[in-house]
Amino acid sequence: MKKTDLLQGTLDLLILKTLALGPMHGFAVAQRIRQISCEVLRVQQGSLYPALHRLEGRGWISAEWGDSENNRRAKYYRLTRAGRKQLGVGTTHWERFASAIGRILEST
Amino acid sequence: MSSWRRAGAWVRGLFSRERVERELDDELRFHLQKQVEENVRAGMSDEEARRRARLDLGGLDQIKEQVRDARGTRFVEETLQDLRYGLRALRLSPAFTSVAVATLALGLGANAAVFSLINGVVLHPFPYRDAGRLILLHRRSAQADLMPLSLPDFYDWRDQSHSFESMGAVYRWNPILTGGREPEQLFAARVTAEMFPTLGVAPQIGRTFLPEEDRPEADPVVVLSHNFWMRRFGGSADALGQTMVLDGVVHTVIGMMPPRFELWTADVWAPIGQDPNRDQLMARALHAGIYAIGRPHAGVGVDQGRADVAAIADRLKRSFPETNAGVDGGAVLWREQTSSELRPALLILFGAVGLVLLIACANLTSLLLARSATRQREFAVRAAIGAGRLRLLRQILTENLLLAALGGGAGLLLAQAMLGPLTTLFPAESTTAEVRISIDHRVLAFTMVAALVTGALAGMVAGWQITRGGGAGWLREGAGRITPGRSGGRLTRALVTGEVAVSLTLLIGSALLIVSFFRVRESSTGFDVGDVASVSVTIPASRYSQAHQASQFLDRLLERVRSLPGVRSAALTSNVPFGRLWRRSPMTLLDRPEPSTLEEVPEFDFALVSGDFFPTLRIPLIKGRTFSASDGPDSPLVVLVNETARQRFWPGADPIDRMIEIGPPERLRTMNPPPGFEPKRFRIIGVVGDIKTAALEESTGPQLYVALSQAPVLPGRALFGPIHLIVRTDLPAALLVPSLRQEVWALDKDQPVSTGSALSDLIRQSLSQRRMNMILLGVFAGLALVLAAVGLYGLTAYSVTQRRQEMGIRIAMGARSRDVLGLVIGQGARLAIAGVGVGLIVSFGLTRALSSLLFGVTATDPVVFVAVSIFVVAVSLLACYLPARRATRVDPIVVLRCE
């Protein structure tokens, strides 16, 4: 996997996980990721929106225009069934990947 | 989402791009708003919040770009954008567009026209199923190829071969249709029952023959061709089940074939099994024009089929030595055999027209290069804001493919318009009747591919040059250039030189063909063509019971015709010069020892003629006498030979009173002659002049004439075959033909008469293939020269525009018009002469390819070469002169002032 693929894959996973909590618009997704990671992960808008559209193209999330809190129109994303399944797969992969790296780093 | 819905969304995304863009805009704007709110809540001022938010968001357009990338429709979107842009650019420069499209249309149209010829004649002459695999089976002998079979041999070949899925036999049958207004002799054929299934075409209405119907005892049936059905029955479906009287026998119509099915150029088909002469046809020695068509098994090729029948023929040689000793089996691909006459010329024309397209492509490239000079700024700007070279090339390529598509469409229209004259020129008799020349889907596909390749080629070459400089360099090059820009100058000059060379080669080829044509036309025929008309009469076997009744009819006909006003003389003959091929037979010269092998036996072309044949055609009598009334059926048999025969076989001696036997010497005979044709001895009574029998360019061979009154006859037939009435008249020949037919009917109203022709028309028709080649190559060569001249004109004009300042300075410093002209034309002249030089060298090599088509002139005739070269140089100089004149009119003050 190329470096960008790895990063892309990670961002996709984060977005899927965030949307698992419920439908939200792009800004909210970025905010939530920042919050939960305690400000460690700050998603650039330049990567966020391409990622959202890519996930939409793959059919893992679906989008809908709706009214936001202050009655402005916003595009809301939600997880699809295929996306939920992908989330499970991706999480498993990630855990396996992380533990593998951990093992390598521990062995000296 | 299922993959179908995803694909649908992708397509929708493609087409409702505006809406998608707007939504993305809204989405990002919303994000920005929220960020601003967030910043304000964090304590920043309104202004600070907004600035911060913008910085955070980054380049909106870049985000949009990346979203578009992620969407995956980028390539198609960009291409669509290029197409829209290209269309607009073409519309905005109508002069360039029209010249470019016209150039392409001429080149592509010519190619489409020639390809439609090749498609119709060589590739798909037949409407039969999988026609490319059908095999024509024939007899081969020591002397000749493609000879007909005998019927028993055919049945053995069919039953004993294993390479063929099915095999049918066919031969010419000319029945007389009676019961209608006029008796009509039909051009028809008899076939075996398996022939229609072998060809694989179903009848449009009704059915074809059942195996039970291919027998003598079956009820006579007939299948109609589409043309005949239209002509005689008006295309009505009631024709099915009706009856027709052919040769006095009532036939029932059982089916009608679809259009374009014209096996053996027949009006109708009837089963071989029902031929009343079938018993005579079952003689192995008789080769009565029967050919076989076989469909090989899947995977079997023509070589296997040939080996198969050759082996069967060898077996038959052993089983039937008296009749089959000289019979070898042969097989060819039917499709190849029908195009063999025209194929060499068509391939040459295809090569020529390909060269014309090459010239058109070169002109297009030069046009693009010239136009690019005005678009350099545009490309420089695009390059500066990040367009890679590949992206720019793609844009140029897309524009050129657009141009090519337009040119291809225009070319097809041009080709369609040319189809009419092309079909008129086309020598239909040189190939099979089923050939259709049209712009069908294959020609369409070919033209589009040629257009795209041409456009891509021109685009790539021009694009490569255009995008070479690099961004900054272009922006720097201002308009104040004194010397011409370097973008592609050398390339354009090389292209023009090449164009001149190619057009010279084509023109030389064309000139050689023109000279050949006129030399052939001038060739002497050996007789006086003048106003001679001819009609033919075939007397059916059933008409007269005795041979002498037929000759009485003919004699009375001659008398009546001679008394018609305007008729100078009339005669009868079995063969008209330039009509159907003359018969050829080996002859035994009885005044010398027999030759030891069959190859040494001399062969003569012969015809059966009445005494007035020679005075009517004004063939000179060189020695002795011609036939007279005293040479009747009971008198001693006499013949005439021609001058060539005399020189070849009796050099320095007198052939008069020597004896000849028609047929090979007994010892060398490969089969027994049919009854009634036992060899008889003839005395030579005279020598007549040579005549051409089939083609003006033929070299005359030995010819022999037998008196019609002494002609041998086949049993059951009154005459040897069709008899032609030839008449010399003071009136134009064509006017006499109806009167001749009336005279025949006045004597016998049921006697069919052919539609007649004038001899001069027959001769004209014999030239039709040569004429077509000459005209087509001439047109293409002319086209090439015009395109090359346009290219040269364009180059010079462009050069003049670029060098306006230089001209201005020169004129200001005292140069005269003559000097300026010389300077400008000099450049073009150098290119033209270089082109002519290269062209001459190439022509020396290439014209060899034409030698089979030439007559009376060699492939390297120096007069032709020099004359054409001078012509091309003159045209080139003219093409340079016209724009050069503009250079002399440059006002130095105006030019030097505006930078």
PDB file of C-alpha atoms in Angstrom, chain B residues 435-659:
ATOM      1  CA  VAL B 435     -21.216  -7.129 -56.864  1.00  0.00           C
ATOM      2  CA  ARG B 436     -22.702  -4.051 -55.264  1.00  0.00           C
ATOM      3  CA  ILE B 437     -20.767  -0.856 -54.805  1.00  0.00           C
ATOM      4  CA  SER B 438     -22.190   1.221 -51.993  1.00  0.00           C
ATOM      5  CA  ILE B 439     -21.304   3.058 -48.810  1.00  0.00           C
ATOM      6  CA  ASP B 440     -22.159   0.315 -46.352  1.00  0.00           C
ATOM      7  CA  HIS B 441     -21.274  -0.021 -42.693  1.00  0.00           C
ATOM      8  CA  ARG B 442     -17.830  -1.353 -43.501  1.00  0.00           C
ATOM      9  CA  VAL B 443     -16.977   1.675 -45.634  1.00  0.00           C
ATOM     10  CA  LEU B 444     -18.331   3.889 -42.846  1.00  0.00           C
ATOM     11  CA  ALA B 445     -16.134   2.197 -40.270  1.00  0.00           C
ATOM     12  CA  PHE B 446     -13.101   2.361 -42.539  1.00  0.00           C
ATOM     13  CA  THR B 447     -13.578   6.057 -43.213  1.00  0.00           C
ATOM     14  CA  MET B 448     -14.011   6.887 -39.552  1.00  0.00           C
ATOM     15  CA  VAL B 449     -10.892   4.962 -38.618  1.00  0.00           C
ATOM     16  CA  ALA B 450      -8.938   6.659 -41.405  1.00  0.00           C
ATOM     17  CA  ALA B 451     -10.246  10.036 -40.226  1.00  0.00           C
ATOM     18  CA  LEU B 452      -9.272   9.388 -36.631  1.00  0.00           C
ATOM     19  CA  VAL B 453      -5.813   8.145 -37.578  1.00  0.00           C
ATOM     20  CA  THR B 454      -5.249  11.149 -39.821  1.00  0.00           C
ATOM     21  CA  GLY B 455      -6.446  13.567 -37.164  1.00  0.00           C
ATOM     22  CA  ALA B 456      -4.403  11.883 -34.467  1.00  0.00           C
ATOM     23  CA  LEU B 457      -1.288  11.850 -36.622  1.00  0.00           C
ATOM     24  CA  ALA B 458      -1.562  15.494 -37.602  1.00  0.00           C
ATOM     25  CA  GLY B 459      -2.453  16.438 -34.055  1.00  0.00           C
ATOM     26  CA  MET B 460       0.422  14.553 -32.496  1.00  0.00           C
ATOM     27  CA  VAL B 461       3.007  15.927 -34.891  1.00  0.00           C
ATOM     28  CA  ALA B 462       1.741  19.492 -34.614  1.00  0.00           C
ATOM     29  CA  GLY B 463       1.147  19.194 -30.900  1.00  0.00           C
ATOM     30  CA  TRP B 464       4.613  17.923 -30.268  1.00  0.00           C
ATOM     31  CA  GLN B 465       6.059  20.946 -32.001  1.00  0.00           C
ATOM     32  CA  ILE B 466       3.701  23.394 -30.346  1.00  0.00           C
ATOM     33  CA  THR B 467       4.234  22.229 -26.804  1.00  0.00           C
ATOM     34  CA  ARG B 468       7.954  22.004 -27.158  1.00  0.00           C
ATOM     35  CA  GLY B 469       8.995  25.498 -26.177  1.00  0.00           C
ATOM     36  CA  GLY B 470       7.871  25.614 -22.580  1.00  0.00           C
ATOM     37  CA  GLY B 471       5.807  28.249 -20.860  1.00  0.00           C
ATOM     38  CA  ALA B 472       8.066  31.136 -20.011  1.00  0.00           C
ATOM     39  CA  GLY B 473       9.817  31.115 -23.321  1.00  0.00           C
ATOM     40  CA  TRP B 474       6.577  31.668 -25.187  1.00  0.00           C
ATOM     41  CA  LEU B 475       5.348  34.468 -23.063  1.00  0.00           C
ATOM     42  CA  ARG B 476       8.550  36.255 -23.721  1.00  0.00           C
ATOM     43  CA  GLU B 477       8.385  36.007 -27.495  1.00  0.00           C
ATOM     44  CA  GLY B 478       6.634  39.158 -28.430  1.00  0.00           C
ATOM     45  CA  ALA B 479       5.005  40.161 -31.657  1.00  0.00           C
ATOM     46  CA  GLY B 480       7.934  42.223 -32.778  1.00  0.00           C
ATOM     47  CA  ARG B 481       9.753  39.424 -34.472  1.00  0.00           C
ATOM     48  CA  ILE B 482      11.833  40.190 -37.503  1.00  0.00           C
ATOM     49  CA  THR B 483      12.615  36.667 -38.541  1.00  0.00           C
ATOM     50  CA  PRO B 484      10.027  33.885 -38.750  1.00  0.00           C
ATOM     51  CA  GLY B 485       9.382  31.890 -35.636  1.00  0.00           C
ATOM     52  CA  ARG B 486      11.103  28.616 -35.280  1.00  0.00           C
ATOM     53  CA  SER B 487       8.002  26.629 -34.380  1.00  0.00           C
ATOM     54  CA  GLY B 488       7.944  23.930 -37.028  1.00  0.00           C
ATOM     55  CA  GLY B 489       9.364  25.911 -39.958  1.00  0.00           C
ATOM     56  CA  ARG B 490      11.645  23.106 -40.933  1.00  0.00           C
ATOM     57  CA  LEU B 491       8.922  20.536 -40.509  1.00  0.00           C
ATOM     58  CA  THR B 492       6.524  22.447 -42.740  1.00  0.00           C
ATOM     59  CA  ARG B 493       9.111  22.820 -45.481  1.00  0.00           C
ATOM     60  CA  ALA B 494       9.899  19.117 -45.368  1.00  0.00           C
ATOM     61  CA  LEU B 495       6.200  18.315 -45.564  1.00  0.00           C
ATOM     62  CA  VAL B 496       5.684  20.485 -48.628  1.00  0.00           C
ATOM     63  CA  THR B 497       8.682  18.954 -50.376  1.00  0.00           C
ATOM     64  CA  GLY B 498       7.274  15.522 -49.682  1.00  0.00           C
ATOM     65  CA  GLU B 499       3.869  16.528 -51.002  1.00  0.00           C
ATOM     66  CA  VAL B 500       5.340  17.721 -54.273  1.00  0.00           C
ATOM     67  CA  ALA B 501       7.303  14.477 -54.602  1.00  0.00           C
ATOM     68  CA  VAL B 502       4.254  12.305 -54.002  1.00  0.00           C
ATOM     69  CA  SER B 503       2.034  14.248 -56.380  1.00  0.00           C
ATOM     70  CA  LEU B 504       4.718  14.040 -59.065  1.00  0.00           C
ATOM     71  CA  THR B 505       4.818  10.268 -58.725  1.00  0.00           C
ATOM     72  CA  LEU B 506       1.048   9.996 -58.972  1.00  0.00           C
ATOM     73  CA  LEU B 507       0.931  12.325 -61.967  1.00  0.00           C
ATOM     74  CA  ILE B 508       3.583  10.349 -63.814  1.00  0.00           C
ATOM     75  CA  GLY B 509       1.648   7.140 -63.172  1.00  0.00           C
ATOM     76  CA  SER B 510      -1.518   8.773 -64.363  1.00  0.00           C
ATOM     77  CA  ALA B 511       0.146  10.175 -67.482  1.00  0.00           C
ATOM     78  CA  LEU B 512       1.478   6.717 -68.334  1.00  0.00           C
ATOM     79  CA  LEU B 513      -2.032   5.271 -68.034  1.00  0.00           C
ATOM     80  CA  ILE B 514      -3.470   8.040 -70.218  1.00  0.00           C
ATOM     81  CA  VAL B 515      -0.871   7.453 -72.920  1.00  0.00           C
ATOM     82  CA  SER B 516      -1.519   3.707 -72.746  1.00  0.00           C
ATOM     83  CA  PHE B 517      -5.248   4.214 -73.099  1.00  0.00           C
ATOM     84  CA  PHE B 518      -4.920   6.284 -76.224  1.00  0.00           C
ATOM     85  CA  ARG B 519      -2.365   3.951 -77.743  1.00  0.00           C
ATOM     86  CA  VAL B 520      -4.731   1.049 -77.205  1.00  0.00           C
ATOM     87  CA  ARG B 521      -7.651   2.951 -78.637  1.00  0.00           C
ATOM     88  CA  GLU B 522      -5.692   3.762 -81.738  1.00  0.00           C
ATOM     89  CA  SER B 523      -4.728   0.153 -82.316  1.00  0.00           C
ATOM     90  CA  SER B 524      -6.043  -1.262 -85.481  1.00  0.00           C
ATOM     91  CA  THR B 525      -8.859  -3.762 -85.176  1.00  0.00           C
ATOM     92  CA  GLY B 526      -8.144  -5.370 -88.512  1.00  0.00           C
ATOM     93  CA  PHE B 527     -11.602  -4.526 -89.772  1.00  0.00           C
ATOM     94  CA  ASP B 528     -13.596  -1.402 -90.459  1.00  0.00           C
ATOM     95  CA  VAL B 529     -15.629  -0.636 -87.372  1.00  0.00           C
ATOM     96  CA  GLY B 530     -17.761   2.109 -88.885  1.00  0.00           C
ATOM     97  CA  ASP B 531     -21.501   1.617 -88.493  1.00  0.00           C
ATOM     98  CA  VAL B 532     -21.938  -2.089 -87.988  1.00  0.00           C
ATOM     99  CA  ALA B 533     -24.839  -3.380 -85.942  1.00  0.00           C
ATOM    100  CA  SER B 534     -25.347  -6.880 -84.636  1.00  0.00           C
ATOM    101  CA  VAL B 535     -28.233  -8.882 -83.214  1.00  0.00           C
ATOM    102  CA  SER B 536     -28.224 -12.539 -82.225  1.00  0.00           C
ATOM    103  CA  VAL B 537     -30.642 -15.303 -82.873  1.00  0.00           C
ATOM    104  CA  THR B 538     -30.647 -18.638 -81.099  1.00  0.00           C
ATOM    105  CA  ILE B 539     -32.663 -21.284 -82.834  1.00  0.00           C
ATOM    106  CA  PRO B 540     -33.833 -23.810 -80.285  1.00  0.00           C
ATOM    107  CA  ALA B 541     -33.534 -27.501 -80.971  1.00  0.00           C
ATOM    108  CA  SER B 542     -37.281 -27.890 -80.953  1.00  0.00           C
ATOM    109  CA  ARG B 543     -37.859 -25.309 -83.628  1.00  0.00           C
ATOM    110  CA  TYR B 544     -36.821 -27.188 -86.747  1.00  0.00           C
ATOM    111  CA  SER B 545     -36.510 -30.900 -87.148  1.00  0.00           C
ATOM    112  CA  GLN B 546     -33.930 -30.710 -89.887  1.00  0.00           C
ATOM    113  CA  ALA B 547     -30.786 -28.666 -90.068  1.00  0.00           C
ATOM    114  CA  HIS B 548     -31.500 -27.380 -93.552  1.00  0.00           C
ATOM    115  CA  GLN B 549     -34.744 -25.777 -92.377  1.00  0.00           C
ATOM    116  CA  ALA B 550     -32.668 -23.604 -90.053  1.00  0.00           C
ATOM    117  CA  SER B 551     -30.332 -22.564 -92.862  1.00  0.00           C
ATOM    118  CA  GLN B 552     -33.333 -21.748 -95.048  1.00  0.00           C
ATOM    119  CA  PHE B 553     -34.656 -19.453 -92.365  1.00  0.00           C
ATOM    120  CA  LEU B 554     -31.288 -17.750 -92.065  1.00  0.00           C
ATOM    121  CA  ASP B 555     -30.905 -17.325 -95.815  1.00  0.00           C
ATOM    122  CA  ARG B 556     -34.326 -15.732 -96.112  1.00  0.00           C
ATOM    123  CA  LEU B 557     -33.485 -13.482 -93.176  1.00  0.00           C
ATOM    124  CA  LEU B 558     -30.314 -12.329 -94.902  1.00  0.00           C
ATOM    125  CA  GLU B 559     -32.234 -11.541 -98.070  1.00  0.00           C
ATOM    126  CA  ARG B 560     -34.817  -9.463 -96.265  1.00  0.00           C
ATOM    127  CA  VAL B 561     -32.194  -7.609 -94.253  1.00  0.00           C
ATOM    128  CA  ARG B 562     -30.167  -6.794 -97.347  1.00  0.00           C
ATOM    129  CA  SER B 563     -33.161  -5.145 -98.894  1.00  0.00           C
ATOM    130  CA  LEU B 564     -33.691  -2.800 -95.934  1.00  0.00           C
ATOM    131  CA  PRO B 565     -32.968   0.848 -96.695  1.00  0.00           C
ATOM    132  CA  GLY B 566     -29.563   1.966 -95.580  1.00  0.00           C
ATOM    133  CA  VAL B 567     -28.088  -1.493 -95.446  1.00  0.00           C
ATOM    134  CA  ARG B 568     -24.858  -1.875 -97.366  1.00  0.00           C
ATOM    135  CA  SER B 569     -24.149  -5.509 -96.610  1.00  0.00           C
ATOM    136  CA  ALA B 570     -25.104  -8.204 -94.151  1.00  0.00           C
ATOM    137  CA  ALA B 571     -23.620 -11.501 -93.008  1.00  0.00           C
ATOM    138  CA  LEU B 572     -24.006 -14.230 -90.412  1.00  0.00           C
ATOM    139  CA  THR B 573     -21.412 -15.395 -87.956  1.00  0.00           C
ATOM    140  CA  SER B 574     -21.131 -17.583 -84.891  1.00  0.00           C
ATOM    141  CA  ASN B 575     -18.882 -15.057 -83.197  1.00  0.00           C
ATOM    142  CA  VAL B 576     -18.851 -11.289 -83.282  1.00  0.00           C
ATOM    143  CA  PRO B 577     -15.490  -9.585 -82.747  1.00  0.00           C
ATOM    144  CA  PHE B 578     -15.471  -8.146 -79.223  1.00  0.00           C
ATOM    145  CA  GLY B 579     -18.585 -10.123 -78.385  1.00  0.00           C
ATOM    146  CA  ARG B 580     -18.479 -13.410 -76.549  1.00  0.00           C
ATOM    147  CA  LEU B 581     -15.128 -15.120 -76.532  1.00  0.00           C
ATOM    148  CA  TRP B 582     -14.217 -16.953 -79.697  1.00  0.00           C
ATOM    149  CA  ARG B 583     -13.877 -20.701 -79.583  1.00  0.00           C
ATOM    150  CA  ARG B 584     -10.422 -22.138 -79.662  1.00  0.00           C
ATOM    151  CA  SER B 585      -9.462 -25.577 -80.851  1.00  0.00           C
ATOM    152  CA  PRO B 586      -6.307 -27.506 -81.564  1.00  0.00           C
ATOM    153  CA  MET B 587      -5.901 -28.154 -85.278  1.00  0.00           C
ATOM    154  CA  THR B 588      -4.001 -30.806 -87.121  1.00  0.00           C
ATOM    155  CA  LEU B 589      -2.014 -29.574 -90.105  1.00  0.00           C
ATOM    156  CA  LEU B 590      -2.041 -32.483 -92.487  1.00  0.00           C
ATOM    157  CA  ASP B 591       0.837 -31.349 -94.685  1.00  0.00           C
ATOM    158  CA  ARG B 592       3.491 -32.074 -92.087  1.00  0.00           C
ATOM    159  CA  PRO B 593       4.454 -34.795 -89.597  1.00  0.00           C
ATOM    160  CA  GLU B 594       2.335 -34.988 -86.457  1.00  0.00           C
ATOM    161  CA  PRO B 595       3.672 -33.261 -83.364  1.00  0.00           C
ATOM    162  CA  SER B 596       4.763 -35.638 -80.648  1.00  0.00           C
ATOM    163  CA  THR B 597       3.200 -33.891 -77.670  1.00  0.00           C
ATOM    164  CA  LEU B 598      -0.052 -32.055 -77.054  1.00  0.00           C
ATOM    165  CA  GLU B 599       1.780 -28.819 -76.308  1.00  0.00           C
ATOM    166  CA  GLU B 600       3.138 -28.678 -79.827  1.00  0.00           C
ATOM    167  CA  VAL B 601      -0.272 -28.927 -81.463  1.00  0.00           C
ATOM    168  CA  PRO B 602      -1.215 -25.502 -82.833  1.00  0.00           C
ATOM    169  CA  GLU B 603      -4.424 -23.891 -81.594  1.00  0.00           C
ATOM    170  CA  PHE B 604      -6.613 -21.631 -83.697  1.00  0.00           C
ATOM    171  CA  ASP B 605      -9.432 -19.291 -82.720  1.00  0.00           C
ATOM    172  CA  PHE B 606     -12.267 -20.074 -85.060  1.00  0.00           C
ATOM    173  CA  ALA B 607     -15.663 -18.885 -86.129  1.00  0.00           C
ATOM    174  CA  LEU B 608     -18.389 -20.055 -88.488  1.00  0.00           C
ATOM    175  CA  VAL B 609     -19.257 -17.365 -90.969  1.00  0.00           C
ATOM    176  CA  SER B 610     -21.259 -16.769 -94.094  1.00  0.00           C
ATOM    177  CA  GLY B 611     -19.496 -15.605 -97.224  1.00  0.00           C
ATOM    178  CA  ASP B 612     -20.272 -11.942 -96.784  1.00  0.00           C
ATOM    179  CA  PHE B 613     -18.599 -11.775 -93.393  1.00  0.00           C
ATOM    180  CA  PHE B 614     -15.376 -10.453 -94.873  1.00  0.00           C
ATOM    181  CA  PRO B 615     -16.793  -7.774 -97.174  1.00  0.00           C
ATOM    182  CA  THR B 616     -19.246  -6.649 -94.480  1.00  0.00           C
ATOM    183  CA  LEU B 617     -16.501  -6.067 -91.959  1.00  0.00           C
ATOM    184  CA  ARG B 618     -14.093  -5.059 -94.739  1.00  0.00           C
ATOM    185  CA  ILE B 619     -11.509  -7.615 -93.724  1.00  0.00           C
ATOM    186  CA  PRO B 620      -8.963  -7.723 -96.548  1.00  0.00           C
ATOM    187  CA  LEU B 621      -8.614 -10.865 -98.613  1.00  0.00           C
ATOM    188  CA  ILE B 622      -4.926 -11.441 -99.067  1.00  0.00           C
ATOM    189  CA  LYS B 623      -4.830 -14.598-101.158  1.00  0.00           C
ATOM    190  CA  GLY B 624      -7.230 -17.024-102.750  1.00  0.00           C
ATOM    191  CA  ARG B 625     -10.983 -16.589-102.328  1.00  0.00           C
ATOM    192  CA  THR B 626     -13.598 -16.391 -99.565  1.00  0.00           C
ATOM    193  CA  PHE B 627     -16.702 -18.539 -99.180  1.00  0.00           C
ATOM    194  CA  SER B 628     -19.245 -18.437-101.954  1.00  0.00           C
ATOM    195  CA  ALA B 629     -22.584 -20.024-102.747  1.00  0.00           C
ATOM    196  CA  SER B 630     -20.777 -23.031-104.163  1.00  0.00           C
ATOM    197  CA  ASP B 631     -19.550 -23.996-100.710  1.00  0.00           C
ATOM    198  CA  GLY B 632     -22.615 -25.808 -99.474  1.00  0.00           C
ATOM    199  CA  PRO B 633     -23.236 -28.700 -97.093  1.00  0.00           C
ATOM    200  CA  ASP B 634     -22.588 -31.273 -99.833  1.00  0.00           C
ATOM    201  CA  SER B 635     -19.545 -29.585-101.372  1.00  0.00           C
ATOM    202  CA  PRO B 636     -15.945 -30.210-100.385  1.00  0.00           C
ATOM    203  CA  LEU B 637     -15.169 -28.701 -96.993  1.00  0.00           C
ATOM    204  CA  VAL B 638     -13.187 -25.479 -97.082  1.00  0.00           C
ATOM    205  CA  VAL B 639     -11.613 -23.079 -94.576  1.00  0.00           C
ATOM    206  CA  LEU B 640      -9.905 -19.706 -94.513  1.00  0.00           C
ATOM    207  CA  VAL B 641      -6.896 -18.883 -92.361  1.00  0.00           C
ATOM    208  CA  ASN B 642      -5.525 -15.518 -91.327  1.00  0.00           C
ATOM    209  CA  GLU B 643      -2.230 -13.850 -92.138  1.00  0.00           C
ATOM    210  CA  THR B 644      -0.664 -14.641 -88.764  1.00  0.00           C
ATOM    211  CA  ALA B 645      -1.412 -18.329 -89.295  1.00  0.00           C
ATOM    212  CA  ARG B 646       0.152 -18.188 -92.728  1.00  0.00           C
ATOM    213  CA  GLN B 647       3.320 -16.522 -91.443  1.00  0.00           C
ATOM    214  CA  ARG B 648       3.642 -18.874 -88.547  1.00  0.00           C
ATOM    215  CA  PHE B 649       2.933 -22.201 -90.207  1.00  0.00           C
ATOM    216  CA  TRP B 650       3.662 -21.583 -93.899  1.00  0.00           C
ATOM    217  CA  PRO B 651       6.430 -18.963 -93.924  1.00  0.00           C
ATOM    218  CA  GLY B 652       7.381 -18.139 -97.484  1.00  0.00           C
ATOM    219  CA  ALA B 653       5.030 -20.831 -98.796  1.00  0.00           C
ATOM    220  CA  ASP B 654       1.487 -20.909-100.098  1.00  0.00           C
ATOM    221  CA  PRO B 655      -1.076 -22.416 -97.742  1.00  0.00           C
ATOM    222  CA  ILE B 656      -3.753 -22.616-100.463  1.00  0.00           C
ATOM    223  CA  ASP B 657      -4.935 -26.153-101.161  1.00  0.00           C
ATOM    224  CA  ARG B 658      -3.310 -27.581 -98.072  1.00  0.00           C
ATOM    225  CA  MET B 659      -5.431 -29.704 -95.775  1.00  0.00           C
TER     226      MET B 659
END
